[in-house]
GROMACS .gro file of C-alpha atoms in nm:
model
  439
    1MET     CA    1   1.199  -3.763  -1.554
    2THR     CA    2   0.852  -3.668  -1.428
    3VAL     CA    3   0.807  -3.293  -1.392
    4SER     CA    4   0.543  -3.168  -1.147
    5ARG     CA    5   0.323  -2.870  -1.221
    6ARG     CA    6   0.502  -2.676  -0.947
    7THR     CA    7   0.846  -2.750  -1.095
    8PHE     CA    8   0.713  -2.658  -1.438
    9ILE     CA    9   0.581  -2.325  -1.315
   10VAL     CA   10   0.896  -2.246  -1.119
   11GLY     CA   11   1.100  -2.296  -1.434
   12CYS     CA   12   0.876  -2.059  -1.623
   13SER     CA   13   0.890  -1.800  -1.350
   14ALA     CA   14   1.267  -1.822  -1.331
   15ALA     CA   15   1.287  -1.671  -1.678
   16ILE     CA   16   1.092  -1.371  -1.558
   17ALA     CA   17   1.284  -1.362  -1.231
   18ALA     CA   18   1.605  -1.325  -1.428
   19MET     CA   19   1.469  -0.998  -1.562
   20THR     CA   20   1.365  -0.858  -1.223
   21GLY     CA   21   1.571  -0.663  -0.976
   22SER     CA   22   1.433  -0.865  -0.686
   23ALA     CA   23   1.532  -1.202  -0.550
   24VAL     CA   24   1.229  -1.395  -0.667
   25ARG     CA   25   1.172  -1.764  -0.599
   26GLY     CA   26   0.900  -1.988  -0.737
   27LEU     CA   27   0.669  -1.717  -0.860
   28ALA     CA   28   0.326  -1.834  -0.963
   29PHE     CA   29   0.045  -1.597  -0.885
   30ALA     CA   30  -0.324  -1.677  -0.875
   31GLN     CA   31  -0.565  -1.505  -1.106
   32PRO     CA   32  -0.590  -1.149  -0.972
   33GLY     CA   33  -0.898  -0.993  -0.829
   34ASP     CA   34  -0.938  -1.093  -0.464
   35THR     CA   35  -0.842  -0.781  -0.269
   36THR     CA   36  -1.115  -0.806  -0.006
   37ARG     CA   37  -1.053  -0.709   0.355
   38ARG     CA   38  -0.967  -1.053   0.489
   39ASP     CA   39  -0.743  -1.104   0.790
   40ILE     CA   40  -0.368  -1.097   0.734
   41LEU     CA   41  -0.139  -1.343   0.913
   42VAL     CA   42   0.231  -1.264   0.957
   43VAL     CA   43   0.457  -1.544   1.085
   44VAL     CA   44   0.792  -1.443   1.235
   45PHE     CA   45   1.022  -1.744   1.270
   46LEU     CA   46   1.317  -1.711   1.509
   47ARG     CA   47   1.567  -1.940   1.336
   48GLY     CA   48   1.822  -2.115   1.554
   49GLY     CA   49   1.620  -2.196   1.864
   50CYS     CA   50   1.528  -1.897   2.080
   51ASP     CA   51   1.588  -1.930   2.453
   52GLY     CA   52   1.233  -1.896   2.584
   53LEU     CA   53   1.357  -1.929   2.943
   54SER     CA   54   1.541  -1.600   2.897
   55LEU     CA   55   1.281  -1.423   2.685
   56VAL     CA   56   1.007  -1.493   2.941
   57ALA     CA   57   1.192  -1.603   3.252
   58PRO     CA   58   1.065  -1.772   3.573
   59VAL     CA   59   1.289  -1.543   3.774
   60ASN     CA   60   1.209  -1.676   4.123
   61ASP     CA   61   1.228  -2.046   4.040
   62PRO     CA   62   1.512  -2.199   4.247
   63PHE     CA   63   1.596  -2.454   3.976
   64TYR     CA   64   1.618  -2.175   3.718
   65LYS     CA   65   1.844  -1.972   3.943
   66GLY     CA   66   2.073  -2.265   4.008
   67ALA     CA   67   2.098  -2.373   3.644
   68ARG     CA   68   2.150  -2.043   3.466
   69GLY     CA   69   2.417  -1.862   3.668
   70GLU     CA   70   2.513  -1.531   3.506
   71LEU     CA   71   2.277  -1.591   3.213
   72ARG     CA   72   1.964  -1.575   3.424
   73VAL     CA   73   1.716  -1.289   3.426
   74GLU     CA   74   1.697  -1.165   3.783
   75GLU     CA   75   1.423  -1.050   4.020
   76SER     CA   76   1.598  -0.721   4.102
   77GLY     CA   77   1.908  -0.526   4.019
   78GLN     CA   78   2.061  -0.426   3.687
   79ASN     CA   79   1.943  -0.737   3.503
   80ALA     CA   80   1.595  -0.744   3.652
   81GLY     CA   81   1.317  -0.877   3.432
   82LEU     CA   82   1.022  -0.664   3.329
   83LEU     CA   83   0.703  -0.718   3.527
   84LEU     CA   84   0.409  -0.900   3.371
   85SER     CA   85   0.052  -0.925   3.497
   86ASN     CA   86  -0.196  -1.209   3.436
   87THR     CA   87   0.071  -1.477   3.412
   88ILE     CA   88   0.020  -1.851   3.455
   89PRO     CA   89   0.063  -2.010   3.800
   90GLY     CA   90   0.396  -2.162   3.894
   91ALA     CA   91   0.650  -1.880   3.897
   92ASP     CA   92   0.711  -1.505   3.879
   93PHE     CA   93   0.744  -1.465   3.503
   94ARG     CA   94   0.928  -1.160   3.369
   95LEU     CA   95   1.018  -1.040   3.024
   96HIS     CA   96   1.386  -1.001   2.937
   97PRO     CA   97   1.508  -0.653   3.040
   98ARG     CA   98   1.574  -0.559   2.675
   99ALA     CA   99   1.211  -0.634   2.581
  100THR     CA  100   1.068  -0.303   2.706
  101LEU     CA  101   0.864  -0.249   2.390
  102LEU     CA  102   0.716  -0.599   2.415
  103GLN     CA  103   0.609  -0.508   2.767
  104SER     CA  104   0.434  -0.200   2.624
  105LEU     CA  105   0.244  -0.418   2.377
  106TYR     CA  106   0.155  -0.658   2.659
  107ILE     CA  107   0.030  -0.377   2.885
  108ASN     CA  108  -0.177  -0.248   2.592
  109ARG     CA  109  -0.337  -0.596   2.579
  110SER     CA  110  -0.220  -0.640   2.220
  111LEU     CA  111   0.037  -0.912   2.298
  112ALA     CA  112  -0.027  -1.260   2.437
  113ILE     CA  113   0.239  -1.505   2.556
  114VAL     CA  114   0.218  -1.885   2.547
  115HIS     CA  115   0.479  -2.065   2.758
  116ALA     CA  116   0.596  -2.427   2.769
  117CYS     CA  117   0.478  -2.484   2.414
  118GLY     CA  118   0.633  -2.614   2.096
  119LEU     CA  119   0.693  -2.922   1.886
  120ARG     CA  120   0.628  -3.243   2.080
  121ASN     CA  121   0.869  -3.438   1.859
  122GLY     CA  122   1.187  -3.473   2.062
  123THR     CA  123   1.440  -3.391   1.787
  124ARG     CA  124   1.718  -3.146   1.872
  125SER     CA  125   1.818  -3.102   1.508
  126HIS     CA  126   1.747  -2.754   1.371
  127PHE     CA  127   1.663  -2.880   1.025
  128GLU     CA  128   1.439  -3.165   1.137
  129ALA     CA  129   1.259  -2.949   1.393
  130MET     CA  130   1.196  -2.671   1.140
  131ASP     CA  131   1.069  -2.917   0.880
  132TYR     CA  132   0.840  -3.090   1.130
  133MET     CA  133   0.710  -2.760   1.264
  134GLU     CA  134   0.657  -2.597   0.925
  135GLY     CA  135   0.510  -2.918   0.785
  136GLY     CA  136   0.258  -2.925   1.068
  137ILE     CA  137   0.211  -3.304   1.081
  138PRO     CA  138   0.508  -3.424   1.294
  139GLU     CA  139   0.338  -3.756   1.374
  140SER     CA  140   0.368  -3.851   1.006
  141GLY     CA  141   0.715  -3.715   0.942
  142VAL     CA  142   0.773  -3.439   0.688
  143PRO     CA  143   0.476  -3.395   0.450
  144ALA     CA  144   0.489  -3.280   0.089
  145ASN     CA  145   0.353  -2.936   0.173
  146GLY     CA  146   0.357  -2.686   0.458
  147TRP     CA  147   0.085  -2.589   0.704
  148LEU     CA  148   0.054  -2.236   0.571
  149ALA     CA  149   0.023  -2.365   0.215
  150ARG     CA  150  -0.257  -2.601   0.321
  151TYR     CA  151  -0.435  -2.312   0.490
  152LEU     CA  152  -0.410  -2.084   0.187
  153ASN     CA  153  -0.527  -2.361  -0.045
  154SER     CA  154  -0.819  -2.442   0.186
  155ILE     CA  155  -0.954  -2.086   0.169
  156ASN     CA  156  -0.886  -2.058  -0.207
  157ALA     CA  157  -0.660  -1.761  -0.144
  158SER     CA  158  -0.615  -1.549  -0.453
  159GLY     CA  159  -0.524  -1.196  -0.550
  160TYR     CA  160  -0.231  -1.015  -0.703
  161LEU     CA  161  -0.005  -1.123  -0.417
  162PRO     CA  162  -0.182  -1.346  -0.161
  163ALA     CA  163   0.134  -1.481   0.004
  164VAL     CA  164   0.487  -1.350   0.032
  165ALA     CA  165   0.807  -1.447   0.208
  166ALA     CA  166   1.005  -1.135   0.295
  167GLY     CA  167   1.343  -1.273   0.200
  168THR     CA  168   1.527  -1.468  -0.066
  169ARG     CA  169   1.335  -1.795  -0.041
  170VAL     CA  170   0.989  -1.933   0.025
  171PRO     CA  171   0.993  -2.125   0.358
  172PHE     CA  172   0.872  -2.483   0.382
  173SER     CA  173   0.550  -2.368   0.552
  174MET     CA  174   0.447  -2.215   0.216
  175VAL     CA  175   0.560  -2.502  -0.007
  176GLY     CA  176   0.259  -2.641  -0.189
  177PHE     CA  177   0.091  -2.305  -0.240
  178ASN     CA  178   0.193  -2.206  -0.590
  179ASP     CA  179   0.076  -1.847  -0.556
  180ALA     CA  180   0.362  -1.743  -0.325
  181ALA     CA  181   0.660  -1.519  -0.391
  182ALA     CA  182   0.983  -1.438  -0.212
  183LEU     CA  183   1.104  -1.082  -0.240
  184THR     CA  184   1.322  -0.848  -0.040
  185ASP     CA  185   1.214  -0.509  -0.173
  186PRO     CA  186   0.890  -0.423  -0.359
  187THR     CA  187   1.058  -0.122  -0.522
  188SER     CA  188   1.288  -0.355  -0.718
  189PHE     CA  189   1.013  -0.599  -0.813
  190ASN     CA  190   1.011  -0.511  -1.182
  191LEU     CA  191   1.154  -0.600  -1.520
  192SER     CA  192   1.515  -0.490  -1.542
  193TRP     CA  193   1.585  -0.345  -1.881
  194ASN     CA  194   1.876  -0.115  -1.948
  195SER     CA  195   1.694   0.104  -2.195
  196TRP     CA  196   1.345   0.246  -2.145
  197ARG     CA  197   1.338   0.286  -2.522
  198TYR     CA  198   1.264  -0.086  -2.562
  199ARG     CA  199   1.037  -0.135  -2.259
  200SER     CA  200   0.721  -0.128  -2.466
  201GLN     CA  201   0.857  -0.382  -2.715
  202LEU     CA  202   0.965  -0.609  -2.426
  203ASN     CA  203   0.622  -0.600  -2.267
  204GLN     CA  204   0.454  -0.675  -2.601
  205ALA     CA  205   0.687  -0.969  -2.662
  206LEU     CA  206   0.626  -1.115  -2.316
  207ASP     CA  207   0.249  -1.068  -2.346
  208ALA     CA  208   0.252  -1.255  -2.676
  209PHE     CA  209   0.478  -1.530  -2.543
  210TYR     CA  210   0.252  -1.596  -2.240
  211SER     CA  211  -0.081  -1.555  -2.419
  212GLY     CA  212  -0.173  -1.927  -2.423
  213ASP     CA  213  -0.345  -2.150  -2.167
  214SER     CA  214  -0.066  -2.387  -2.066
  215PRO     CA  215   0.051  -2.384  -1.701
  216VAL     CA  216   0.373  -2.211  -1.806
  217GLN     CA  217   0.190  -1.941  -1.998
  218GLN     CA  218  -0.067  -1.887  -1.721
  219ALA     CA  219   0.210  -1.855  -1.461
  220GLY     CA  220   0.405  -1.614  -1.675
  221ARG     CA  221   0.098  -1.403  -1.750
  222THR     CA  222  -0.012  -1.376  -1.389
  223THR     CA  223   0.345  -1.302  -1.278
  224LEU     CA  224   0.363  -1.014  -1.523
  225THR     CA  225   0.025  -0.891  -1.399
  226ALA     CA  226   0.148  -0.897  -1.040
  227ILE     CA  227   0.463  -0.706  -1.131
  228ALA     CA  228   0.255  -0.447  -1.312
  229ARG     CA  229   0.007  -0.406  -1.027
  230ILE     CA  230   0.277  -0.368  -0.762
  231ASN     CA  231   0.456  -0.111  -0.973
  232GLU     CA  232   0.129   0.077  -1.021
  233ARG     CA  233   0.098   0.111  -0.643
  234LEU     CA  234   0.452   0.237  -0.583
  235PRO     CA  235   0.469   0.614  -0.516
  236ARG     CA  236   0.674   0.809  -0.768
  237ASP     CA  237   0.814   1.158  -0.800
  238SER     CA  238   0.742   1.402  -1.083
  239GLN     CA  239   1.002   1.229  -1.300
  240GLY     CA  240   0.856   0.884  -1.251
  241ARG     CA  241   1.123   0.759  -1.011
  242VAL     CA  242   1.010   0.531  -0.730
  243ILE     CA  243   1.000   0.698  -0.390
  244PRO     CA  244   1.140   0.472  -0.114
  245TYR     CA  245   0.887   0.346   0.137
  246THR     CA  246   0.829   0.580   0.430
  247PRO     CA  247   0.681   0.437   0.753
  248GLU     CA  248   0.422   0.625   0.955
  249THR     CA  249   0.548   0.940   1.126
  250GLY     CA  250   0.765   0.854   1.425
  251VAL     CA  251   0.809   0.485   1.340
  252ARG     CA  252   1.166   0.360   1.321
  253TYR     CA  253   1.251   0.003   1.236
  254PRO     CA  254   1.554  -0.143   1.417
  255GLY     CA  255   1.910  -0.134   1.295
  256GLY     CA  256   2.210  -0.320   1.430
  257ARG     CA  257   2.152  -0.690   1.498
  258GLY     CA  258   1.780  -0.639   1.439
  259ALA     CA  259   1.824  -0.476   1.097
  260SER     CA  260   1.739  -0.791   0.900
  261LEU     CA  261   1.411  -0.825   1.090
  262GLY     CA  262   1.338  -0.455   1.053
  263ASN     CA  263   1.397  -0.460   0.678
  264ALA     CA  264   1.177  -0.767   0.630
  265LEU     CA  265   0.893  -0.626   0.839
  266ARG     CA  266   0.920  -0.296   0.652
  267THR     CA  267   0.878  -0.489   0.325
  268VAL     CA  268   0.567  -0.665   0.458
  269ALA     CA  269   0.420  -0.339   0.587
  270SER     CA  270   0.467  -0.170   0.251
  271LEU     CA  271   0.294  -0.459   0.070
  272ILE     CA  272   0.004  -0.463   0.314
  273LYS     CA  273  -0.051  -0.091   0.261
  274MET     CA  274  -0.071  -0.146  -0.116
  275ASP     CA  275  -0.398  -0.336  -0.059
  276ILE     CA  276  -0.318  -0.593  -0.325
  277GLY     CA  277  -0.473  -0.891  -0.149
  278LEU     CA  278  -0.191  -1.004   0.081
  279LEU     CA  279  -0.324  -1.267   0.325
  280ALA     CA  280  -0.009  -1.429   0.463
  281ALA     CA  281   0.354  -1.330   0.502
  282THR     CA  282   0.657  -1.495   0.656
  283VAL     CA  283   0.965  -1.332   0.805
  284ASP     CA  284   1.283  -1.503   0.926
  285TYR     CA  285   1.498  -1.362   1.207
  286GLY     CA  286   1.810  -1.571   1.261
  287GLY     CA  287   2.100  -1.587   1.503
  288TRP     CA  288   1.930  -1.751   1.802
  289ASP     CA  289   2.158  -2.057   1.824
  290THR     CA  290   2.341  -1.924   2.129
  291HIS     CA  291   2.580  -2.204   2.223
  292GLU     CA  292   2.831  -1.948   2.344
  293GLY     CA  293   2.846  -1.581   2.437
  294GLN     CA  294   2.473  -1.570   2.507
  295ARG     CA  295   2.519  -1.299   2.769
  296TRP     CA  296   2.615  -1.053   2.495
  297ILE     CA  297   2.433  -1.187   2.189
  298PHE     CA  298   2.088  -1.262   2.328
  299PRO     CA  299   2.007  -0.913   2.463
  300GLU     CA  300   2.073  -0.758   2.123
  301LEU     CA  301   1.854  -1.017   1.951
  302VAL     CA  302   1.573  -0.949   2.198
  303ALA     CA  303   1.603  -0.574   2.152
  304GLY     CA  304   1.581  -0.618   1.775
  305LEU     CA  305   1.274  -0.840   1.810
  306ALA     CA  306   1.097  -0.598   2.045
  307GLU     CA  307   1.179  -0.291   1.838
  308GLY     CA  308   1.084  -0.464   1.513
  309LEU     CA  309   0.744  -0.587   1.632
  310TYR     CA  310   0.667  -0.254   1.799
  311ALA     CA  311   0.756  -0.054   1.489
  312PHE     CA  312   0.563  -0.291   1.261
  313TYR     CA  313   0.251  -0.274   1.477
  314ASN     CA  314   0.267   0.105   1.496
  315ASP     CA  315   0.333   0.132   1.125
  316LEU     CA  316   0.017  -0.067   1.049
  317TRP     CA  317  -0.216   0.093   1.305
  318ARG     CA  318  -0.485   0.132   1.038
  319TYR     CA  319  -0.484  -0.248   0.993
  320HIS     CA  320  -0.498  -0.355   1.358
  321ASP     CA  321  -0.846  -0.499   1.321
  322ARG     CA  322  -0.731  -0.748   1.058
  323LEU     CA  323  -0.368  -0.816   1.145
  324THR     CA  324  -0.228  -1.104   1.351
  325VAL     CA  325   0.141  -1.168   1.409
  326VAL     CA  326   0.269  -1.496   1.554
  327VAL     CA  327   0.630  -1.545   1.667
  328MET     CA  328   0.772  -1.897   1.693
  329SER     CA  329   1.100  -2.091   1.697
  330GLU     CA  330   1.193  -2.453   1.626
  331PHE     CA  331   1.276  -2.533   1.990
  332GLY     CA  332   1.395  -2.373   2.312
  333ARG     CA  333   1.725  -2.408   2.497
  334ARG     CA  334   1.843  -2.644   2.768
  335LEU     CA  335   1.774  -2.537   3.127
  336LYS     CA  336   2.136  -2.562   3.243
  337ALA     CA  337   2.388  -2.322   3.093
  338ASN     CA  338   2.690  -2.482   2.928
  339ARG     CA  339   3.059  -2.412   2.994
  340SER     CA  340   3.089  -2.174   2.698
  341GLY     CA  341   2.857  -1.913   2.840
  342GLY     CA  342   2.564  -2.031   2.632
  343THR     CA  343   2.283  -2.284   2.620
  344ASP     CA  344   2.241  -2.595   2.408
  345HIS     CA  345   1.942  -2.722   2.208
  346GLY     CA  346   1.637  -2.776   2.427
  347HIS     CA  347   1.268  -2.849   2.395
  348GLY     CA  348   0.983  -2.637   2.535
  349ASN     CA  349   0.966  -2.272   2.439
  350VAL     CA  350   0.761  -1.952   2.414
  351MET     CA  351   0.528  -1.825   2.141
  352LEU     CA  352   0.413  -1.464   2.106
  353VAL     CA  353   0.086  -1.358   1.942
  354LEU     CA  354   0.019  -0.994   1.854
  355GLY     CA  355  -0.296  -0.827   1.725
  356GLU     CA  356  -0.615  -0.643   1.809
  357GLY     CA  357  -0.807  -0.968   1.767
  358ILE     CA  358  -0.597  -1.132   2.042
  359ARG     CA  359  -0.684  -1.147   2.412
  360GLY     CA  360  -0.356  -0.991   2.502
  361GLY     CA  361  -0.206  -0.878   2.828
  362LYS     CA  362  -0.221  -1.237   2.943
  363MET     CA  363  -0.007  -1.550   2.948
  364TYR     CA  364  -0.144  -1.887   2.839
  365GLY     CA  365  -0.042  -2.248   2.892
  366VAL     CA  366   0.042  -2.476   3.184
  367TRP     CA  367   0.376  -2.446   3.361
  368PRO     CA  368   0.532  -2.792   3.410
  369GLY     CA  369   0.801  -2.685   3.658
  370LEU     CA  370   1.178  -2.710   3.638
  371ALA     CA  371   1.260  -2.979   3.893
  372THR     CA  372   1.460  -3.262   3.737
  373GLU     CA  373   1.167  -3.502   3.742
  374GLN     CA  374   0.949  -3.238   3.570
  375LEU     CA  375   1.191  -3.175   3.283
  376ASP     CA  376   1.183  -3.344   2.945
  377ASN     CA  377   1.448  -3.618   2.958
  378GLY     CA  378   1.557  -3.464   3.287
  379VAL     CA  379   1.724  -3.165   3.116
  380ASP     CA  380   1.477  -2.951   2.917
  381LEU     CA  381   1.158  -2.752   2.972
  382ALA     CA  382   0.869  -2.990   2.902
  383ILE     CA  383   0.596  -2.905   2.650
  384THR     CA  384   0.241  -2.879   2.780
  385THR     CA  385   0.091  -2.697   2.478
  386ASP     CA  386   0.135  -2.816   2.120
  387TYR     CA  387   0.233  -2.521   1.901
  388ARG     CA  388  -0.045  -2.620   1.658
  389ALA     CA  389  -0.307  -2.529   1.920
  390VAL     CA  390  -0.194  -2.167   1.889
  391LEU     CA  391  -0.186  -2.167   1.510
  392ALA     CA  392  -0.515  -2.352   1.475
  393GLU     CA  393  -0.698  -2.102   1.692
  394ILE     CA  394  -0.561  -1.809   1.492
  395LEU     CA  395  -0.658  -1.970   1.160
  396ILE     CA  396  -1.009  -2.057   1.277
  397LYS     CA  397  -1.098  -1.741   1.468
  398ARG     CA  398  -0.899  -1.476   1.281
  399GLY     CA  399  -0.864  -1.647   0.944
  400ALA     CA  400  -1.114  -1.834   0.732
  401LEU     CA  401  -1.035  -2.195   0.826
  402GLN     CA  402  -1.340  -2.418   0.864
  403THR     CA  403  -1.189  -2.727   1.029
  404VAL     CA  404  -0.853  -2.795   1.190
  405ASP     CA  405  -0.806  -3.115   0.986
  406GLN     CA  406  -0.775  -2.909   0.668
  407VAL     CA  407  -0.439  -2.777   0.792
  408PHE     CA  408  -0.335  -3.005   1.079
  409PRO     CA  409  -0.486  -3.347   1.000
  410GLY     CA  410  -0.514  -3.566   1.304
  411PHE     CA  411  -0.443  -3.289   1.555
  412ARG     CA  412  -0.682  -3.303   1.851
  413GLY     CA  413  -0.541  -3.045   2.091
  414SER     CA  414  -0.761  -2.797   2.277
  415LEU     CA  415  -0.772  -2.431   2.182
  416LEU     CA  416  -0.647  -2.182   2.440
  417GLY     CA  417  -0.904  -1.904   2.409
  418LEU     CA  418  -0.643  -1.646   2.317
  419ALA     CA  419  -0.818  -1.506   2.007
  420TYR     CA  420  -1.146  -1.327   1.957
  421SER     CA  421  -1.392  -1.468   1.707
  422PRO     CA  422  -1.544  -1.232   1.448
  423GLY     CA  423  -1.827  -1.038   1.607
  424GLU     CA  424  -1.703  -1.076   1.965
  425THR     CA  425  -1.665  -0.757   2.167
  426ILE     CA  426  -1.298  -0.679   2.213
  427GLU     CA  427  -1.223  -0.586   2.573
  428ARG     CA  428  -1.050  -0.259   2.494
  429PRO     CA  429  -1.112   0.034   2.260
  430HIS     CA  430  -1.062  -0.050   1.894
  431ARG     CA  431  -0.747   0.072   1.722
  432VAL     CA  432  -0.562   0.175   2.035
  433ASN     CA  433  -0.261   0.364   1.901
  434LEU     CA  434   0.052   0.308   2.105
  435PRO     CA  435   0.293   0.598   2.154
  436LEU     CA  436   0.498   0.603   1.839
  437VAL     CA  437   0.867   0.523   1.848
  438THR     CA  438   1.060   0.848   1.842
  439ARG     CA  439   1.406   0.731   1.947
   0.00000   0.00000   0.00000
């Protein structure tokens, strides 16, 4: 059997992972040292297929009204959508009524919305759509590595922890970048050893074991270095015990259905504040496959998303000038509601982009309309903006990408103008601090 370098390194790292209190996957850190102030990209993936027609709804569209019934966001009344300015022509677009905190970010011109965008491949399979989208080259099928991995490799990303997945696994978008880790809690990212009496001997033994120059030994050595550096940055009390992470005063991450998102974003925020060279992070927020009971499930999901992003952005107010968050999902939902009070797999969708370097307070894209002849296959919102146009612009203007082909080979879509380039004057005061969450 042929063993790749990545497989080899993962096997080595698994031995160390077995001795850590964190769920670690495929650890293989680059040589430490790059902790410069480069832009940080956080990708929030809404797993399951978020209903973009409910998140940002064309409330006055007659075809929308007729197709959605009790699931629709309304123009007035108890389920009225939240007003948005600077929207695209074609309809009166409103945010879902549970997205009040997203509206605040939009009004602050920190949040941009892209509608009728997504993966042009017509698959309605969750797994295929996620692989195509995270691979970033859908015209060629599923590549060997992900778009985020290609980006990080193209900029020679390094540091103690240049890339992290806040969860139990590294997503496909990061596959191919060996310097990525999956962890759920930085405070448990250490060597588990029942007796402190033998900690010194353990460290000496591991240092000696990984002292050579083979890929296994290099991976083990840099993994140990990363563990040590993270533990150095953790606050401790007078007895040396780790103090749990405390967000900025007034910031509260969501509980309830949004707790998984809140916990993951809290983990990313704590790592960013350690200033250990984090350049990219991924967060998964599942549960969006609303085939039934959408009237009750979807509002709670939206509230969790809004509260999570709002808390995260407030928590990292000192990093606004170098932080970009993009929210995406594998596909949208069908225009017409089904008989189970839900919506089935669709096509076109919404993307959200958050950051001080974003021309927020504005919606981007071209609205295709919802008449039958305007729909994809006569049933779904058509796509007028390839999702890669959004990502490419972020990577070029806010990241360090030189050419689109390095990450999305063959992609020739136009950029939308939603991000500021370095040196451009941002059309609002720098570091605008939103009112902190006090609920």
